[in-house]
Every structure is written in structure tokens, then in C-alpha cells.
Amino acid sequence: EADIYQTPRYLVIGTGKKITLECSQTMGHDKMYWYQQDPGMELHLIHYSYGVNSTEKGDLSSESTVSRIRTEHFPLTLESARPSHTSQYLCASSATGDSPLHFGNGTRLTVT
Amino acid sequence: DQQVKQNSPSLSVQEGRISILNCDYTNSMFDYFLWYKKYPAEGPTFLISISSIKDKNEDGRFTVFLNKSAKHLSLHIVPSQPGDSAVYFCAARRKGAQKLVFGQGTRLTINP
């Protein structure tokens, strides 16, 4: 079974704070993704990476940034959080483009 | 423009009966379809997939049917069990692309 970890699970912060959501996987997958999901809505791809030093923006515009310095690590950073960033953030990885995605348990972010 | 649609936000089924979850898509370039299951406070987990060269794929209690002419797929769960209560997401991938497009999800409740 897939091992992909996200921390923190829950985060409540004030407007203007800088935050980093962590995502790590132990499977050596090259491909990693960040999705954003609001209740009752579809998952929207906000960032993806096909390998070290490779990052791309997804279909949904996001003010967040990502980095991929190591294969196993794909952190997402918000420089200045706003209430509109309140959402669930899901990290995923896959071995190849044809493989199903394996998701972490998500980070539920609330910005007050 | 939402390319993958799950028009039923919720579905309630009696234990032991068949659950049928539906999904429609608009992009004829989609050639691979997946179903994910999501429990509260967890990430989605892969359930079953189907390639556009098939019209049916079965795995235990789960069967996915694809009707390409109608751009419609469905997930059948039989018999339904209380542990099947979750949100089910339909997802699709365009040929040659590696990104998934998700529907909004259907919350399935299995009643004892």
C-alpha cells in the first residue's frame, strides 16, 4: 500500500502568515501532485511535478508555490495566507503517468 | 467548464442492495477513467479503473461500466455494505496527458 504523508493534518492560522504544508512519500515515485478541494466540490489540480527540479502549475490558479528538491518531498508554501485559502489540500503521487494516484490524508487549512 | 460531472450529490441505499453511482463527461479525448473512494478526514483511495477500449471492468463487488457514445460511466456496488458509505469521485484522463480531472463526488450512505 502507498505511503504518503501530509503534515499538519489540521491548521488554523491568521491572515498574513506564511505557511508550508509538508508532503512526503516513501515509494520513490517521480510524479507528485497537489490538489485543492472544497466540500462538495471536485478536486482541482494546483501544482504537479514529474521529477526533481521539475514543477508546473495546475489547472486552478493558486497563489501557492511548490518545490521539488528531493524525490520524496514536495512541500507547498503560502507566503501570505488569506481567508480565501481556507480549503483542504491533498498531496498525491504516482509511479508513472498511467498509474492511479495515491493520496495522503490531506491538510485542512483554515485562515481566520 | 466542468468536463466531468457527477450530478447526484448524494445517494442512499439499503444494505445488501445494489448501489449505482453515475458520472458523465464532455471531453471525447478522455480515454481512461477511475473511481476513487473517500472517507471523512482521509485522502481518496483508488477503487477501480477502466480504459476506453473496454466497456466493463469488474473487481469483486465493484463493476464499472463505460458507454462511450453517451459519454457516461457508472460504478455498481453489489451487495452494498455499511463500510461502503463514503464519497465517491469519478476521474478521467485525456489520452497522452498525465493529469486527472475529477467530478464533484457523490456521497453514498448505506443504511442497515
PDB file of N, CA and C in Angstrom, chain A residues 9-10 31 33 35 37 40-43 45 48 50 59 88 90 96-101 103-106, chain B residues 2 4 32 34 36 38 40-46 49 87 89 93 97-105:
ATOM      1  N   ARG A   9      -2.176  17.822   9.798  1.00  0.00           N
ATOM      2  CA  ARG A   9      -3.488  17.364   9.356  1.00  0.00           C
ATOM      3  C   ARG A   9      -4.481  18.511   9.386  1.00  0.00           C
ATOM      4  N   TYR A  10      -4.367  19.339  10.403  1.00  0.00           N
ATOM      5  CA  TYR A  10      -5.254  20.492  10.568  1.00  0.00           C
ATOM      6  C   TYR A  10      -4.401  21.704  10.934  1.00  0.00           C
ATOM      7  N   LYS A  31       6.372  11.190  -9.870  1.00  0.00           N
ATOM      8  CA  LYS A  31       5.299  12.162 -10.102  1.00  0.00           C
ATOM      9  C   LYS A  31       4.564  12.478  -8.793  1.00  0.00           C
ATOM     10  N   TYR A  33       1.717  15.484  -6.914  1.00  0.00           N
ATOM     11  CA  TYR A  33       0.658  16.438  -7.254  1.00  0.00           C
ATOM     12  C   TYR A  33       0.117  17.080  -5.978  1.00  0.00           C
ATOM     13  N   TYR A  35      -3.556  18.825  -4.919  1.00  0.00           N
ATOM     14  CA  TYR A  35      -4.938  19.137  -5.270  1.00  0.00           C
ATOM     15  C   TYR A  35      -5.557  19.958  -4.141  1.00  0.00           C
ATOM     16  N   GLN A  37      -9.396  20.960  -2.533  1.00  0.00           N
ATOM     17  CA  GLN A  37     -10.788  20.547  -2.590  1.00  0.00           C
ATOM     18  C   GLN A  37     -11.596  21.256  -1.529  1.00  0.00           C
ATOM     19  N   GLY A  40     -17.999  19.264  -1.146  1.00  0.00           N
ATOM     20  CA  GLY A  40     -18.998  19.116  -2.196  1.00  0.00           C
ATOM     21  C   GLY A  40     -18.517  19.505  -3.583  1.00  0.00           C
ATOM     22  N   MET A  41     -17.236  19.754  -3.683  1.00  0.00           N
ATOM     23  CA  MET A  41     -16.695  20.187  -4.978  1.00  0.00           C
ATOM     24  C   MET A  41     -15.657  19.194  -5.466  1.00  0.00           C
ATOM     25  N   GLU A  42     -15.305  19.343  -6.754  1.00  0.00           N
ATOM     26  CA  GLU A  42     -14.294  18.460  -7.324  1.00  0.00           C
ATOM     27  C   GLU A  42     -12.903  18.809  -6.814  1.00  0.00           C
ATOM     28  N   LEU A  43     -11.978  17.890  -6.978  1.00  0.00           N
ATOM     29  CA  LEU A  43     -10.577  18.157  -6.677  1.00  0.00           C
ATOM     30  C   LEU A  43      -9.986  18.963  -7.831  1.00  0.00           C
ATOM     31  N   LEU A  45      -6.482  20.435  -9.516  1.00  0.00           N
ATOM     32  CA  LEU A  45      -5.025  20.339  -9.530  1.00  0.00           C
ATOM     33  C   LEU A  45      -4.425  21.735  -9.482  1.00  0.00           C
ATOM     34  N   TYR A  48       1.975  20.351  -9.930  1.00  0.00           N
ATOM     35  CA  TYR A  48       2.462  18.992 -10.120  1.00  0.00           C
ATOM     36  C   TYR A  48       3.942  19.002 -10.457  1.00  0.00           C
ATOM     37  N   TYR A  50       7.020  16.245 -12.169  1.00  0.00           N
ATOM     38  CA  TYR A  50       7.332  14.967 -12.784  1.00  0.00           C
ATOM     39  C   TYR A  50       8.724  14.459 -12.390  1.00  0.00           C
ATOM     40  N   ASP A  59      -4.293  23.291 -13.181  1.00  0.00           N
ATOM     41  CA  ASP A  59      -5.404  23.905 -13.906  1.00  0.00           C
ATOM     42  C   ASP A  59      -6.051  25.032 -13.125  1.00  0.00           C
ATOM     43  N   GLN A  88      -9.230  22.244   1.799  1.00  0.00           N
ATOM     44  CA  GLN A  88      -8.446  21.050   2.063  1.00  0.00           C
ATOM     45  C   GLN A  88      -7.421  20.880   0.949  1.00  0.00           C
ATOM     46  N   LEU A  90      -4.725  18.310  -0.748  1.00  0.00           N
ATOM     47  CA  LEU A  90      -4.411  16.887  -0.861  1.00  0.00           C
ATOM     48  C   LEU A  90      -3.163  16.702  -1.724  1.00  0.00           C
ATOM     49  N   THR A  96       4.021   6.158 -12.421  1.00  0.00           N
ATOM     50  CA  THR A  96       4.083   6.566 -13.827  1.00  0.00           C
ATOM     51  C   THR A  96       2.838   7.374 -14.129  1.00  0.00           C
ATOM     52  N   GLY A  97       2.800   7.943 -15.327  1.00  0.00           N
ATOM     53  CA  GLY A  97       1.621   8.703 -15.700  1.00  0.00           C
ATOM     54  C   GLY A  97       0.386   7.839 -15.860  1.00  0.00           C
ATOM     55  N   ASP A  98       0.582   6.532 -16.058  1.00  0.00           N
ATOM     56  CA  ASP A  98      -0.559   5.631 -16.230  1.00  0.00           C
ATOM     57  C   ASP A  98      -1.026   5.009 -14.930  1.00  0.00           C
ATOM     58  N   SER A  99      -0.285   5.221 -13.855  1.00  0.00           N
ATOM     59  CA  SER A  99      -0.640   4.602 -12.588  1.00  0.00           C
ATOM     60  C   SER A  99      -1.684   5.439 -11.861  1.00  0.00           C
ATOM     61  N   PRO A 100      -2.566   4.789 -11.082  1.00  0.00           N
ATOM     62  CA  PRO A 100      -3.503   5.562 -10.257  1.00  0.00           C
ATOM     63  C   PRO A 100      -2.743   6.408  -9.247  1.00  0.00           C
ATOM     64  N   LEU A 101      -3.336   7.509  -8.859  1.00  0.00           N
ATOM     65  CA  LEU A 101      -2.737   8.365  -7.844  1.00  0.00           C
ATOM     66  C   LEU A 101      -2.942   7.765  -6.462  1.00  0.00           C
ATOM     67  N   PHE A 103      -3.079   9.060  -2.628  1.00  0.00           N
ATOM     68  CA  PHE A 103      -3.250  10.313  -1.912  1.00  0.00           C
ATOM     69  C   PHE A 103      -2.816  10.203  -0.454  1.00  0.00           C
ATOM     70  N   GLY A 104      -2.345  11.337   0.081  1.00  0.00           N
ATOM     71  CA  GLY A 104      -2.177  11.470   1.510  1.00  0.00           C
ATOM     72  C   GLY A 104      -3.526  11.788   2.145  1.00  0.00           C
ATOM     73  N   ASN A 105      -3.524  11.939   3.471  1.00  0.00           N
ATOM     74  CA  ASN A 105      -4.775  12.188   4.179  1.00  0.00           C
ATOM     75  C   ASN A 105      -5.200  13.648   4.174  1.00  0.00           C
ATOM     76  N   GLY A 106      -4.370  14.499   3.608  1.00  0.00           N
ATOM     77  CA  GLY A 106      -4.780  15.882   3.433  1.00  0.00           C
ATOM     78  C   GLY A 106      -4.437  16.784   4.600  1.00  0.00           C
TER      79      GLY A 106
ATOM     80  N   GLN B   2     -16.975  22.411 -16.658  1.00  0.00           N
ATOM     81  CA  GLN B   2     -16.689  21.201 -15.916  1.00  0.00           C
ATOM     82  C   GLN B   2     -16.760  20.021 -16.858  1.00  0.00           C
ATOM     83  N   VAL B   4     -16.064  16.761 -16.149  1.00  0.00           N
ATOM     84  CA  VAL B   4     -16.510  15.518 -15.521  1.00  0.00           C
ATOM     85  C   VAL B   4     -17.577  15.899 -14.499  1.00  0.00           C
ATOM     86  N   TYR B  32      -9.282   7.181 -20.268  1.00  0.00           N
ATOM     87  CA  TYR B  32      -9.038   6.358 -19.081  1.00  0.00           C
ATOM     88  C   TYR B  32      -9.831   6.963 -17.940  1.00  0.00           C
ATOM     89  N   LEU B  34     -11.365   6.528 -13.786  1.00  0.00           N
ATOM     90  CA  LEU B  34     -11.098   5.916 -12.491  1.00  0.00           C
ATOM     91  C   LEU B  34     -12.191   6.323 -11.502  1.00  0.00           C
ATOM     92  N   TYR B  36     -12.575   6.811  -7.283  1.00  0.00           N
ATOM     93  CA  TYR B  36     -11.914   6.912  -6.004  1.00  0.00           C
ATOM     94  C   TYR B  36     -12.972   6.975  -4.914  1.00  0.00           C
ATOM     95  N   LYS B  38     -13.603   8.108  -0.809  1.00  0.00           N
ATOM     96  CA  LYS B  38     -13.014   8.974   0.211  1.00  0.00           C
ATOM     97  C   LYS B  38     -13.844   8.934   1.486  1.00  0.00           C
ATOM     98  N   PRO B  40     -14.303  10.478   5.439  1.00  0.00           N
ATOM     99  CA  PRO B  40     -14.036  11.763   6.090  1.00  0.00           C
ATOM    100  C   PRO B  40     -12.646  11.801   6.705  1.00  0.00           C
ATOM    101  N   ALA B  41     -11.980  12.923   6.588  1.00  0.00           N
ATOM    102  CA  ALA B  41     -10.662  13.143   7.194  1.00  0.00           C
ATOM    103  C   ALA B  41      -9.585  12.217   6.635  1.00  0.00           C
ATOM    104  N   GLU B  42      -9.840  11.606   5.477  1.00  0.00           N
ATOM    105  CA  GLU B  42      -8.816  10.804   4.812  1.00  0.00           C
ATOM    106  C   GLU B  42      -8.700  11.250   3.362  1.00  0.00           C
ATOM    107  N   GLY B  43      -7.595  10.872   2.724  1.00  0.00           N
ATOM    108  CA  GLY B  43      -7.465  11.156   1.312  1.00  0.00           C
ATOM    109  C   GLY B  43      -8.212  10.127   0.485  1.00  0.00           C
ATOM    110  N   PRO B  44      -8.496  10.446  -0.780  1.00  0.00           N
ATOM    111  CA  PRO B  44      -9.165   9.474  -1.659  1.00  0.00           C
ATOM    112  C   PRO B  44      -8.294   8.236  -1.859  1.00  0.00           C
ATOM    113  N   THR B  45      -8.932   7.091  -1.985  1.00  0.00           N
ATOM    114  CA  THR B  45      -8.213   5.862  -2.299  1.00  0.00           C
ATOM    115  C   THR B  45      -8.754   5.303  -3.613  1.00  0.00           C
ATOM    116  N   PHE B  46      -7.854   4.787  -4.419  1.00  0.00           N
ATOM    117  CA  PHE B  46      -8.218   4.245  -5.724  1.00  0.00           C
ATOM    118  C   PHE B  46      -9.077   3.008  -5.565  1.00  0.00           C
ATOM    119  N   SER B  49     -10.668   1.097 -12.196  1.00  0.00           N
ATOM    120  CA  SER B  49     -10.494   1.934 -13.378  1.00  0.00           C
ATOM    121  C   SER B  49     -10.974   1.182 -14.616  1.00  0.00           C
ATOM    122  N   VAL B  87     -17.659   9.125   0.179  1.00  0.00           N
ATOM    123  CA  VAL B  87     -17.838   9.961  -1.012  1.00  0.00           C
ATOM    124  C   VAL B  87     -17.069   9.299  -2.154  1.00  0.00           C
ATOM    125  N   PHE B  89     -15.606   9.619  -6.007  1.00  0.00           N
ATOM    126  CA  PHE B  89     -15.216  10.554  -7.058  1.00  0.00           C
ATOM    127  C   PHE B  89     -14.934   9.796  -8.342  1.00  0.00           C
ATOM    128  N   ARG B  93      -8.899  10.891 -17.595  1.00  0.00           N
ATOM    129  CA  ARG B  93      -7.618  11.374 -18.100  1.00  0.00           C
ATOM    130  C   ARG B  93      -7.664  11.372 -19.620  1.00  0.00           C
ATOM    131  N   ALA B  97      -2.111  12.648 -21.784  1.00  0.00           N
ATOM    132  CA  ALA B  97      -1.933  13.532 -20.630  1.00  0.00           C
ATOM    133  C   ALA B  97      -1.759  12.696 -19.371  1.00  0.00           C
ATOM    134  N   GLN B  98      -1.192  13.287 -18.354  1.00  0.00           N
ATOM    135  CA  GLN B  98      -0.997  12.564 -17.117  1.00  0.00           C
ATOM    136  C   GLN B  98      -1.862  13.112 -15.983  1.00  0.00           C
ATOM    137  N   LYS B  99      -2.537  14.220 -16.217  1.00  0.00           N
ATOM    138  CA  LYS B  99      -3.334  14.827 -15.163  1.00  0.00           C
ATOM    139  C   LYS B  99      -4.741  14.261 -15.169  1.00  0.00           C
ATOM    140  N   LEU B 100      -5.305  14.113 -13.967  1.00  0.00           N
ATOM    141  CA  LEU B 100      -6.673  13.647 -13.832  1.00  0.00           C
ATOM    142  C   LEU B 100      -7.621  14.821 -13.653  1.00  0.00           C
ATOM    143  N   VAL B 101      -8.823  14.675 -14.206  1.00  0.00           N
ATOM    144  CA  VAL B 101      -9.898  15.644 -13.997  1.00  0.00           C
ATOM    145  C   VAL B 101     -10.966  14.938 -13.174  1.00  0.00           C
ATOM    146  N   PHE B 102     -11.358  15.551 -12.071  1.00  0.00           N
ATOM    147  CA  PHE B 102     -12.284  14.926 -11.137  1.00  0.00           C
ATOM    148  C   PHE B 102     -13.688  15.504 -11.233  1.00  0.00           C
ATOM    149  N   GLY B 103     -14.673  14.666 -10.903  1.00  0.00           N
ATOM    150  CA  GLY B 103     -16.034  15.133 -10.682  1.00  0.00           C
ATOM    151  C   GLY B 103     -16.186  15.658  -9.261  1.00  0.00           C
ATOM    152  N   GLN B 104     -17.404  16.112  -8.938  1.00  0.00           N
ATOM    153  CA  GLN B 104     -17.637  16.735  -7.633  1.00  0.00           C
ATOM    154  C   GLN B 104     -17.842  15.738  -6.510  1.00  0.00           C
ATOM    155  N   GLY B 105     -18.047  14.493  -6.865  1.00  0.00           N
ATOM    156  CA  GLY B 105     -18.261  13.479  -5.847  1.00  0.00           C
ATOM    157  C   GLY B 105     -19.730  13.223  -5.562  1.00  0.00           C
TER     158      GLY B 105
END
